[in-house]
CSV table of C-alpha atoms in Angstrom, one decimal:
chain,number,residue,atom,x,y,z
A,29,MET,CA,-31.0,-32.7,2.5
A,30,LEU,CA,-30.6,-30.9,5.9
A,31,SER,CA,-33.6,-30.4,8.1
A,32,GLY,CA,-34.9,-26.8,8.9
A,33,ARG,CA,-33.1,-27.0,12.2
A,34,ASP,CA,-29.8,-28.0,10.6
A,35,VAL,CA,-30.2,-25.1,8.0
A,36,ASN,CA,-30.7,-22.7,10.9
A,37,LEU,CA,-27.5,-24.1,12.5
A,38,VAL,CA,-25.6,-23.6,9.3
A,39,TYR,CA,-26.9,-20.1,9.1
A,40,PHE,CA,-25.7,-19.4,12.7
A,41,LEU,CA,-22.3,-20.9,12.0
A,42,LEU,CA,-21.9,-18.7,9.0
A,43,LEU,CA,-23.1,-15.6,10.9
A,44,CYS,CA,-20.5,-16.2,13.6
A,45,ARG,CA,-17.9,-16.9,11.0
A,46,MET,CA,-18.5,-13.5,9.5
A,47,GLN,CA,-16.7,-11.9,12.4
A,48,LEU,CA,-13.6,-14.0,11.8
A,49,ILE,CA,-10.9,-13.3,9.3
A,50,HIS,CA,-9.1,-16.4,8.1
A,51,THR,CA,-9.8,-17.7,4.6
A,52,THR,CA,-7.7,-20.5,3.3
A,53,HIS,CA,-9.7,-21.6,0.3
A,54,TYR,CA,-8.4,-20.8,-3.1
A,55,ASN,CA,-7.7,-22.9,-6.1
A,56,MET,CA,-5.6,-21.1,-8.6
A,57,ASP,CA,-2.6,-21.8,-10.7
A,58,ALA,CA,0.1,-19.8,-12.4
A,59,SER,CA,-1.7,-19.8,-15.7
A,60,GLY,CA,-4.6,-18.0,-14.2
A,61,SER,CA,-7.1,-20.3,-15.8
A,62,GLN,CA,-9.3,-20.7,-12.7
A,63,GLN,CA,-8.3,-17.6,-10.8
A,64,LEU,CA,-11.6,-15.6,-11.1
A,65,HIS,CA,-13.8,-18.3,-9.7
A,66,ASP,CA,-12.0,-20.3,-7.0
A,67,ASP,CA,-11.6,-17.9,-4.1
A,68,TRP,CA,-13.9,-19.9,-1.8
A,69,ASP,CA,-13.8,-23.3,-3.5
A,70,ASP,CA,-12.3,-25.2,-0.6
A,71,ILE,CA,-14.2,-25.0,2.6
A,72,SER,CA,-12.5,-26.2,5.8
A,73,ASP,CA,-14.5,-27.2,8.8
A,74,SER,CA,-12.4,-24.8,10.9
A,75,GLU,CA,-13.7,-22.0,8.7
A,76,PHE,CA,-17.1,-22.3,10.3
A,77,LEU,CA,-16.5,-24.2,13.5
A,78,ASN,CA,-13.7,-22.3,15.3
A,79,ILE,CA,-15.5,-19.4,16.9
A,80,PRO,CA,-13.3,-17.4,19.3
A,81,CYS,CA,-15.4,-15.9,22.1
A,82,GLU,CA,-13.6,-12.5,21.9
A,83,GLN,CA,-15.1,-12.0,18.4
A,84,GLN,CA,-18.5,-11.8,20.0
A,85,ASN,CA,-17.5,-8.9,22.2
A,86,ILE,CA,-17.9,-10.9,25.5
A,87,ASP,CA,-16.4,-9.3,28.6
A,88,PRO,CA,-14.2,-12.0,30.1
A,89,GLN,CA,-14.9,-10.7,33.6
A,90,ARG,CA,-18.7,-11.0,33.5
A,91,PRO,CA,-21.3,-13.7,32.5
A,92,PHE,CA,-23.4,-13.4,29.4
A,93,SER,CA,-26.4,-11.1,29.7
A,94,ARG,CA,-29.8,-12.3,28.8
A,95,GLU,CA,-29.5,-10.4,25.5
A,96,THR,CA,-26.3,-12.3,24.5
A,97,ASP,CA,-27.0,-15.7,26.1
A,98,TYR,CA,-26.7,-18.5,23.6
A,99,GLU,CA,-26.9,-22.3,23.5
A,100,ASN,CA,-24.1,-24.6,22.7
A,101,SER,CA,-25.3,-27.8,21.1
A,102,VAL,CA,-24.0,-31.1,22.5
A,103,ASP,CA,-24.8,-34.7,22.1
A,104,PHE,CA,-26.1,-36.7,25.0
A,105,ASN,CA,-26.6,-39.8,22.8
A,106,SER,CA,-23.1,-40.3,21.4
A,107,PRO,CA,-22.1,-38.6,23.8
A,108,SER,CA,-19.4,-36.8,21.8
A,109,VAL,CA,-20.1,-33.1,21.7
A,110,SER,CA,-19.4,-30.9,18.7
A,111,THR,CA,-17.6,-27.7,19.1
A,112,SER,CA,-19.4,-26.5,16.0
A,113,SER,CA,-22.8,-27.2,17.3
A,114,VAL,CA,-23.7,-23.7,18.6
A,115,TYR,CA,-27.2,-22.5,18.2
A,116,ASN,CA,-28.6,-19.0,18.8
A,117,HIS,CA,-32.3,-18.4,18.7
A,118,ASN,CA,-31.8,-14.6,18.3
A,119,LYS,CA,-29.8,-14.3,15.1
A,120,GLU,CA,-31.0,-10.8,14.3
A,121,THR,CA,-29.7,-9.4,17.6
A,122,LEU,CA,-26.3,-11.1,17.0
A,123,ALA,CA,-26.1,-9.6,13.5
A,124,GLN,CA,-27.0,-6.1,14.8
A,125,GLU,CA,-24.3,-6.3,17.5
A,126,ALA,CA,-21.7,-7.4,15.0
A,127,VAL,CA,-22.4,-4.4,12.8
A,128,LYS,CA,-22.2,-2.0,15.8
A,129,ALA,CA,-18.9,-3.6,16.9
A,130,ASP,CA,-17.5,-3.2,13.4
A,131,ASP,CA,-18.5,0.5,13.3
A,132,ALA,CA,-16.8,1.0,16.7
A,133,ARG,CA,-13.6,-0.7,15.6
A,134,GLY,CA,-13.6,1.3,12.4
A,135,LEU,CA,-13.3,4.6,14.3
A,136,LYS,CA,-10.0,3.4,15.7
A,137,ARG,CA,-8.4,2.4,12.4
A,138,LYS,CA,-6.5,5.4,11.2
A,139,SER,CA,-4.1,3.8,8.7
A,140,LEU,CA,-2.9,0.5,7.4
A,141,HIS,CA,0.6,0.9,8.8
A,142,GLU,CA,0.2,1.9,12.4
A,143,ASN,CA,3.5,1.3,14.2
A,144,SER,CA,2.6,2.2,17.8
A,145,LEU,CA,1.1,-1.2,18.4
A,146,SER,CA,1.8,-4.6,17.1
A,147,PRO,CA,-1.0,-6.2,14.9
A,148,MET,CA,-1.8,-8.6,17.8
A,149,GLN,CA,-2.4,-5.5,20.0
A,150,ARG,CA,-4.0,-3.4,17.4
A,151,PHE,CA,-6.6,-6.0,16.5
A,152,HIS,CA,-7.1,-7.1,20.1
A,153,LYS,CA,-6.0,-10.7,19.5
A,154,ARG,CA,-5.1,-12.9,22.4
A,155,HIS,CA,-4.5,-15.8,20.1
A,156,LEU,CA,-4.4,-16.7,16.4
A,157,SER,CA,-6.4,-19.3,14.5
A,158,VAL,CA,-4.8,-21.8,12.1
A,159,THR,CA,-6.9,-20.7,9.2
A,160,LEU,CA,-6.0,-17.0,9.8
A,161,LEU,CA,-2.4,-17.9,9.4
A,162,CYS,CA,-3.2,-19.9,6.2
A,163,ASP,CA,-5.0,-16.9,4.8
A,164,GLN,CA,-1.8,-14.9,5.5
A,165,SER,CA,0.3,-17.4,3.6
A,166,TRP,CA,-1.9,-16.8,0.5
A,167,CYS,CA,-1.6,-13.0,0.7
A,168,GLU,CA,-0.7,-11.1,3.8
A,169,MET,CA,-2.2,-7.9,2.6
A,170,LYS,CA,-5.5,-9.6,2.0
A,171,THR,CA,-5.5,-10.8,5.6
A,172,VAL,CA,-4.8,-7.3,6.9
A,173,TYR,CA,-7.6,-5.8,4.8
A,174,SER,CA,-10.0,-8.4,5.9
A,175,LEU,CA,-9.4,-7.3,9.5
A,176,LEU,CA,-9.8,-3.6,8.5
A,177,LYS,CA,-12.9,-4.2,6.3
A,178,PRO,CA,-14.8,-7.1,7.8
A,179,TYR,CA,-18.0,-6.1,6.1
A,180,LEU,CA,-16.6,-7.1,2.8
A,181,LYS,CA,-15.7,-10.5,4.3
A,182,ARG,CA,-19.2,-11.0,5.5
A,183,LYS,CA,-20.5,-10.2,2.1
A,184,ASP,CA,-18.3,-12.8,0.5
A,185,LEU,CA,-19.4,-15.4,3.0
A,186,GLN,CA,-22.9,-15.2,1.5
A,187,ARG,CA,-21.7,-16.9,-1.7
A,188,THR,CA,-23.4,-20.1,-2.7
A,189,GLU,CA,-20.1,-22.1,-2.5
A,190,VAL,CA,-19.7,-21.2,1.1
A,191,GLN,CA,-23.2,-22.2,2.0
A,192,VAL,CA,-23.0,-25.5,0.2
A,193,GLY,CA,-19.6,-26.3,1.7
A,194,ALA,CA,-21.0,-25.6,5.2
A,195,GLU,CA,-23.9,-28.0,4.6
A,196,ILE,CA,-21.6,-30.7,3.4
A,197,HIS,CA,-19.4,-30.4,6.5
A,198,LEU,CA,-22.3,-30.3,8.8
A,199,SER,CA,-23.9,-33.4,7.2
A,200,ARG,CA,-20.7,-35.4,7.6
A,201,GLU,CA,-20.5,-34.4,11.2
A,202,LEU,CA,-24.0,-35.4,11.9
A,203,GLU,CA,-23.3,-38.9,10.5
A,204,ILE,CA,-21.6,-39.9,13.8
A,205,GLN,CA,-23.3,-37.6,16.4
A,206,ASN,CA,-26.5,-35.9,17.1
A,207,VAL,CA,-27.0,-32.5,18.7
A,208,VAL,CA,-29.1,-31.2,21.6
A,209,PRO,CA,-29.0,-27.7,23.1
A,210,ILE,CA,-27.3,-27.0,26.4
A,211,ASP,CA,-27.6,-23.6,28.0
A,212,ILE,CA,-24.3,-21.8,28.7
A,213,ARG,CA,-23.9,-18.6,30.6
A,214,THR,CA,-20.2,-17.7,30.6
A,215,ARG,CA,-17.2,-17.9,28.4
A,216,GLU,CA,-15.9,-20.6,30.7
A,217,ASP,CA,-19.0,-22.7,29.9
A,218,ALA,CA,-18.3,-22.2,26.2
A,219,GLU,CA,-14.7,-23.4,26.5
A,220,ALA,CA,-15.7,-26.2,28.8
A,221,ILE,CA,-17.8,-27.7,26.0
A,222,LYS,CA,-14.7,-27.9,23.9
A,223,HIS,CA,-12.8,-29.6,26.7
A,224,LEU,CA,-15.6,-32.1,27.3
A,225,ASN,CA,-15.6,-32.9,23.5
A,226,MET,CA,-11.9,-33.6,23.6
A,227,LEU,CA,-12.1,-35.8,26.7
A,228,HIS,CA,-14.8,-38.0,25.1
A,229,MET,CA,-13.1,-38.1,21.7
A,230,ILE,CA,-9.8,-39.1,23.2
A,231,SER,CA,-11.5,-42.1,24.7
A,232,ARG,CA,-13.1,-43.0,21.4
A,233,LEU,CA,-9.7,-42.7,19.6
A,234,GLU,CA,-8.1,-45.0,22.2
A,235,ALA,CA,-10.8,-47.5,21.4
A,236,GLY,CA,-9.9,-47.3,17.7
A,237,GLU,CA,-12.9,-45.2,16.5
A,238,ARG,CA,-12.9,-42.2,14.3
A,239,VAL,CA,-13.7,-38.7,15.6
A,240,ARG,CA,-14.6,-35.4,13.9
A,241,GLU,CA,-14.2,-31.8,14.9
A,242,PHE,CA,-11.4,-32.3,17.4
A,243,PRO,CA,-10.3,-28.9,18.9
A,244,VAL,CA,-6.6,-28.3,19.2
A,245,PHE,CA,-4.6,-25.5,20.8
A,246,GLY,CA,-1.3,-24.6,22.2
A,247,VAL,CA,1.6,-22.2,22.2
A,248,GLN,CA,3.8,-22.2,19.1
A,249,GLU,CA,6.8,-19.8,18.7
A,250,GLY,CA,5.4,-17.8,21.6
A,251,VAL,CA,1.9,-17.3,20.2
A,252,PHE,CA,-1.3,-19.2,21.3
A,253,PHE,CA,-3.0,-21.0,18.5
A,254,MET,CA,-6.4,-22.6,18.1
A,255,GLY,CA,-7.9,-24.8,15.5
A,256,VAL,CA,-10.3,-27.6,14.8
A,257,ILE,CA,-9.2,-30.9,13.1
A,258,ASP,CA,-11.7,-32.2,10.7
A,259,GLU,CA,-11.2,-35.9,11.3
A,260,LEU,CA,-8.9,-38.3,13.1
A,261,MET,CA,-8.8,-42.0,12.5
A,262,TYR,CA,-6.5,-45.0,12.3
A,263,ASN,CA,-5.7,-46.7,9.0
A,264,GLN,CA,-5.1,-50.4,8.4
A,265,LYS,CA,-1.4,-50.0,9.3
A,266,GLY,CA,-2.4,-48.7,12.7
A,267,GLU,CA,-1.2,-45.1,11.9
A,268,LEU,CA,-3.1,-42.1,13.3
A,269,VAL,CA,-4.3,-40.2,10.3
A,270,LEU,CA,-5.5,-36.6,10.2
A,271,ASN,CA,-8.0,-36.2,7.4
A,272,GLU,CA,-9.0,-32.7,6.3
A,273,LEU,CA,-12.1,-32.4,4.0
A,274,LYS,CA,-12.0,-29.8,1.3
A,275,THR,CA,-15.1,-29.2,-0.8
A,276,ARG,CA,-14.5,-27.8,-4.3
A,277,LYS,CA,-16.6,-26.1,-6.9
A,278,HIS,CA,-14.4,-27.5,-9.7
A,279,ASN,CA,-14.2,-31.2,-10.2
A,280,SER,CA,-10.4,-31.3,-10.1
A,281,MET,CA,-7.5,-31.4,-7.7
A,282,PRO,CA,-6.2,-28.1,-6.5
A,283,SER,CA,-3.2,-26.2,-8.0
A,284,SER,CA,0.2,-26.0,-6.4
A,285,ALA,CA,-0.6,-22.6,-4.9
A,286,GLN,CA,-3.7,-23.9,-3.1
A,287,ASP,CA,-1.9,-27.1,-2.2
A,288,LYS,CA,0.8,-25.2,-0.3
A,289,VAL,CA,-1.8,-23.4,1.8
A,290,ASN,CA,-3.6,-26.7,2.6
A,291,CYS,CA,-0.4,-28.5,3.6
A,292,LEU,CA,0.4,-25.6,5.9
A,293,GLN,CA,-3.0,-25.9,7.6
A,294,VAL,CA,-2.7,-29.7,8.3
A,295,GLY,CA,0.9,-29.2,9.4
A,296,LEU,CA,-0.1,-26.7,12.0
A,297,TYR,CA,-2.8,-29.0,13.2
A,298,LYS,CA,-0.2,-31.7,13.7
A,299,LEU,CA,2.1,-29.4,15.7
A,300,LEU,CA,-0.8,-28.5,18.0
A,301,PHE,CA,-2.1,-32.0,18.5
A,302,ASP,CA,1.3,-33.5,19.1
A,303,GLY,CA,2.0,-30.8,21.6
A,304,LEU,CA,-1.1,-31.8,23.5
A,305,VAL,CA,-0.3,-35.5,23.7
A,306,ARG,CA,3.3,-34.7,24.6
A,307,GLY,CA,2.2,-32.6,27.6
A,308,GLU,CA,3.6,-29.4,26.3
A,309,VAL,CA,0.3,-27.4,26.8
A,310,LYS,CA,0.0,-26.0,30.3
A,311,LYS,CA,-3.1,-24.8,32.2
A,312,ASP,CA,-1.7,-21.3,32.5
A,313,HIS,CA,-1.5,-21.2,28.7
A,314,ILE,CA,-5.3,-21.7,28.5
A,315,LEU,CA,-6.2,-19.4,31.3
A,316,ASN,CA,-3.9,-16.5,30.4
A,317,HIS,CA,-4.2,-16.4,26.7
A,318,LEU,CA,-8.0,-16.8,26.7
A,319,LYS,CA,-8.5,-14.7,29.8
A,320,LEU,CA,-10.6,-17.3,31.6
A,321,ARG,CA,-11.4,-17.5,35.3
A,322,SER,CA,-10.0,-20.6,36.8
A,323,THR,CA,-12.4,-20.7,39.7
A,324,GLN,CA,-15.5,-20.0,37.7
A,325,VAL,CA,-18.2,-22.6,38.5
A,326,LEU,CA,-19.5,-24.3,35.4
A,327,GLY,CA,-23.2,-24.0,34.5
A,328,ALA,CA,-25.7,-26.6,35.5
A,329,GLY,CA,-26.1,-27.9,32.0
A,330,VAL,CA,-22.4,-28.2,31.4
A,331,GLN,CA,-21.9,-30.0,34.7
A,332,ALA,CA,-24.8,-32.4,33.9
A,333,HIS,CA,-23.2,-33.3,30.5
A,334,ALA,CA,-19.8,-33.7,32.1
A,335,LYS,CA,-21.3,-36.2,34.6
A,336,SER,CA,-23.0,-38.1,31.8
A,337,ILE,CA,-19.6,-38.9,30.2
A,338,GLY,CA,-18.0,-39.8,33.6
A,339,VAL,CA,-16.3,-36.4,34.4
A,340,GLN,CA,-16.9,-35.0,37.8
A,341,VAL,CA,-15.9,-31.4,37.8
A,342,THR,CA,-17.3,-28.2,39.3
A,343,THR,CA,-15.0,-25.4,38.1
A,344,PHE,CA,-13.3,-24.6,34.8
A,345,GLU,CA,-9.9,-25.2,36.4
A,346,GLU,CA,-10.8,-28.7,37.5
A,347,LEU,CA,-11.9,-29.5,33.9
A,348,ALA,CA,-8.7,-28.0,32.4
A,349,ASP,CA,-6.6,-30.1,34.7
A,350,ALA,CA,-8.6,-33.3,33.8
A,351,LEU,CA,-8.2,-32.6,30.1
A,352,LEU,CA,-4.5,-32.0,30.1
A,353,ILE,CA,-3.8,-35.0,32.3
A,354,LYS,CA,-5.9,-37.1,29.9
A,355,CYS,CA,-4.1,-35.8,26.8
A,356,SER,CA,-0.6,-36.4,28.2
A,357,CYS,CA,-1.3,-39.7,29.9
A,358,SER,CA,-3.5,-41.3,27.2
A,359,ASP,CA,-2.3,-44.0,24.7
A,360,LEU,CA,-2.6,-41.6,21.8
A,361,PRO,CA,0.4,-41.3,19.6
A,362,CYS,CA,1.5,-38.2,17.6
A,363,ILE,CA,-0.2,-37.9,14.2
A,364,ASP,CA,1.5,-40.2,11.7
A,365,LEU,CA,-0.1,-39.1,8.4
A,366,LEU,CA,-1.6,-35.9,7.1
A,367,GLN,CA,-4.3,-36.4,4.4
A,368,LEU,CA,-6.3,-33.9,2.3
A,369,GLU,CA,-9.6,-35.3,1.0
A,370,TYR,CA,-11.1,-33.3,-1.9
A,371,TYR,CA,-14.9,-33.5,-2.6
A,372,HIS,CA,-16.8,-32.1,-5.5
A,373,GLN,CA,-19.8,-29.9,-4.5
A,374,GLY,CA,-21.7,-30.3,-7.8
A,375,SER,CA,-21.6,-34.1,-8.1
A,376,SER,CA,-21.4,-34.8,-4.3
A,377,GLY,CA,-18.6,-37.2,-5.1
A,378,PRO,CA,-14.9,-37.6,-4.3
A,379,ILE,CA,-12.2,-36.0,-6.4
A,380,GLY,CA,-9.1,-37.4,-4.8
A,381,ILE,CA,-6.9,-37.7,-1.8
A,382,ARG,CA,-3.5,-36.2,-1.3
A,383,VAL,CA,-1.0,-37.1,1.4
A,384,ALA,CA,0.6,-33.9,2.7
A,385,PRO,CA,4.4,-33.8,3.4
A,386,PHE,CA,5.6,-32.7,6.8
A,387,SER,CA,8.9,-31.2,7.8
A,388,GLU,CA,8.8,-29.7,11.3
A,389,ALA,CA,11.9,-27.6,10.8
A,390,GLN,CA,10.6,-26.1,7.5
A,391,LEU,CA,7.2,-25.5,9.0
A,392,ARG,CA,8.7,-23.7,12.0
A,393,THR,CA,10.8,-21.5,9.7
A,394,GLU,CA,7.6,-20.5,7.8
A,395,LEU,CA,5.7,-19.9,11.0
A,396,GLN,CA,8.4,-17.6,12.4
A,397,CYS,CA,8.2,-15.5,9.2
A,398,TYR,CA,4.5,-15.1,9.4
A,399,LEU,CA,4.5,-14.3,13.1
A,400,ALA,CA,7.1,-11.6,12.6
A,401,TYR,CA,4.2,-9.5,11.2
A,402,TRP,CA,1.8,-10.2,14.1
A,403,THR,CA,4.4,-9.4,16.7
A,404,GLY,CA,5.3,-6.1,15.0
A,405,GLN,CA,8.7,-7.0,13.8
A,406,ARG,CA,7.9,-6.0,10.2
A,407,GLU,CA,5.3,-4.4,8.0
A,408,PRO,CA,2.8,-6.5,6.0
A,409,LYS,CA,3.6,-7.4,2.5
A,410,GLY,CA,1.7,-8.5,-0.5
A,411,VAL,CA,2.3,-11.2,-3.2
A,412,ASP,CA,5.4,-11.2,-5.3
A,413,ILE,CA,5.1,-10.0,-8.9
A,414,GLU,CA,5.0,-13.7,-10.1
A,415,GLU,CA,1.8,-14.2,-8.1
A,416,ALA,CA,0.1,-11.0,-9.0
A,417,TRP,CA,-2.6,-13.1,-10.7
A,418,LYS,CA,-4.0,-13.7,-7.2
A,419,CYS,CA,-5.1,-10.0,-7.1
A,420,ARG,CA,-7.7,-10.5,-9.9
A,421,SER,CA,-10.0,-12.4,-7.6
A,422,CYS,CA,-9.3,-10.4,-4.4
A,423,LEU,CA,-12.0,-8.5,-2.6
A,424,TYR,CA,-9.6,-5.6,-1.9
A,425,GLU,CA,-8.0,-5.2,-5.3
A,426,GLN,CA,-9.3,-1.6,-5.8
A,427,THR,CA,-8.0,-0.3,-2.4
A,428,CYS,CA,-4.8,-2.3,-1.9
A,429,ASP,CA,-1.8,-0.1,-1.2
A,430,TRP,CA,0.6,-2.9,-2.1
A,431,LYS,CA,-0.9,-3.3,-5.6
A,432,LYS,CA,-1.0,0.5,-6.2
A,433,ASN,CA,2.7,0.8,-5.2
A,434,ARG,CA,3.7,-2.1,-7.5
A,435,LEU,CA,1.8,-0.5,-10.4
A,436,GLN,CA,3.6,2.8,-9.8
A,437,VAL,CA,7.0,1.0,-9.8
A,438,SER,CA,6.1,-0.8,-13.0
A,439,ASP,CA,5.0,2.4,-14.7
A,440,GLN,CA,8.3,4.1,-13.6
A,441,GLN,CA,10.3,1.2,-14.9
A,442,ALA,CA,8.4,1.3,-18.2
A,443,ALA,CA,8.9,5.0,-18.5
A,444,HIS,CA,12.6,4.7,-17.8
A,445,ALA,CA,13.0,1.9,-20.3
A,446,SER,CA,11.2,4.0,-23.0
A,447,SER,CA,13.4,7.0,-22.4
A,448,CYS,CA,16.5,4.9,-22.7
A,449,SER,CA,15.5,3.3,-26.0
C-alpha cells in the first residue's frame, strides 16, 4: 500500500498527465473479444512521468510566479533523482489553470483540417513525446481528437485502471530510491533535475546496477523527441537490457495490435538512448527545441543537489555540457535487448515477458510516415476498415469525421450493389 504522501504524488502525476495527449495502452485483437474493456489496460511509466513544461503554460522567458511554483522531488539518499517525482501542494490551482488553458485553446480551433499551419505549429509543439507517437500508431484520428478535446482525455484518466497502474509504477520506482522535495523556480531548474538524474544513473549503470525512469531525448528525422525509459539493467550475458513494464487489467498477454504499439515504443527509446551515447545529441538541440536559457543560473536547491552527487555547475548550459560529455564518453554501450514485461493488476503477479524485435531501417520508415502528418505533409487518417473494431472503444466515436465518411461510403456501396442486383 502507498502512504498518503505517495497517493498525493500519484494524484499530481495524473493531474499533470491530463494535459498530455499520448495513450499507448490498448489490448485488442481482430476478433474484437476484448475491445470494449482494454483501452487503458497497459500503463507505461512515460504516460505519467514525462511532463513537458510547455503543457503547464510556462513562459520560457520568465521564472515561475509564486502562484505556479512547484517542487520537484529528488533523492538525496540514493542519490538518484526521479523525473517523475514532482509534487505540487496546490493541486486545485493547477487544475483550474488547466481548464482555463483548454478553454483558451478551444477558441482557436476552427476545424479538424486546418491547412494554414502544420500540426506542430497549430498545437504549439516544440517537440513530440514517444508515447504520443505510439498513440498515433494506434489511430491517428484519435490522437488528433485528443488534442482538440483534452477534457475527454482527462475524464478517461480517472478510470480505475489508470489509477492502479500509476500506483504500481510508483511503488516499483520507490523500491530503489526515496524522494524529498526540492524547490525549483524556472523551467531550466525543472530540466536540470532530469539532467542530474541522468548523470547519476549513468554512473550507476557503469557500475553494473539497474536504474529506473531514465530520461531520453534527441532529434530523429528532424523532430525533437522526449521519453522516459522504464528500466535499464544488464543481464547475465552482459547485455544492456531495456525493460518496459506494462500493467494489464486482463491476465493475458496482449494481442498483436497492442504488441505492435509496444514494440514501436521501446524501439523509439532505443533510438534516443543510442543517440545519446553515440554523441549525436547537441547542446543546441536541447536549448533551441525546449526554448531554454543557456545562461540561466540554477536555483539554490538544484545546485545543492548537484554538489551532493559531485557535479559543480552554476548555469543550465554548464550542466547540459556536463551531461552530453558524460553520455558520449561513458562506458555505456548501445541497448542490446528490448524487453516488454507484462504485469497483472488484479493478482499483482507477472503475466509474461516478450522480447521485442528491432529493425532500425523499418522503424525509421514508420517514423517518417507518422511525422509526415506532424510536419503538414499530409492530412490525418483513421484506421483501415479491417481495424474498424478499434472504434467501438474510442472516446471520440460519435464525433469522428473519419468514421462518418467511412459509413457514408459503405452506405453508398451497399445502395449501388442493391440497385445492380
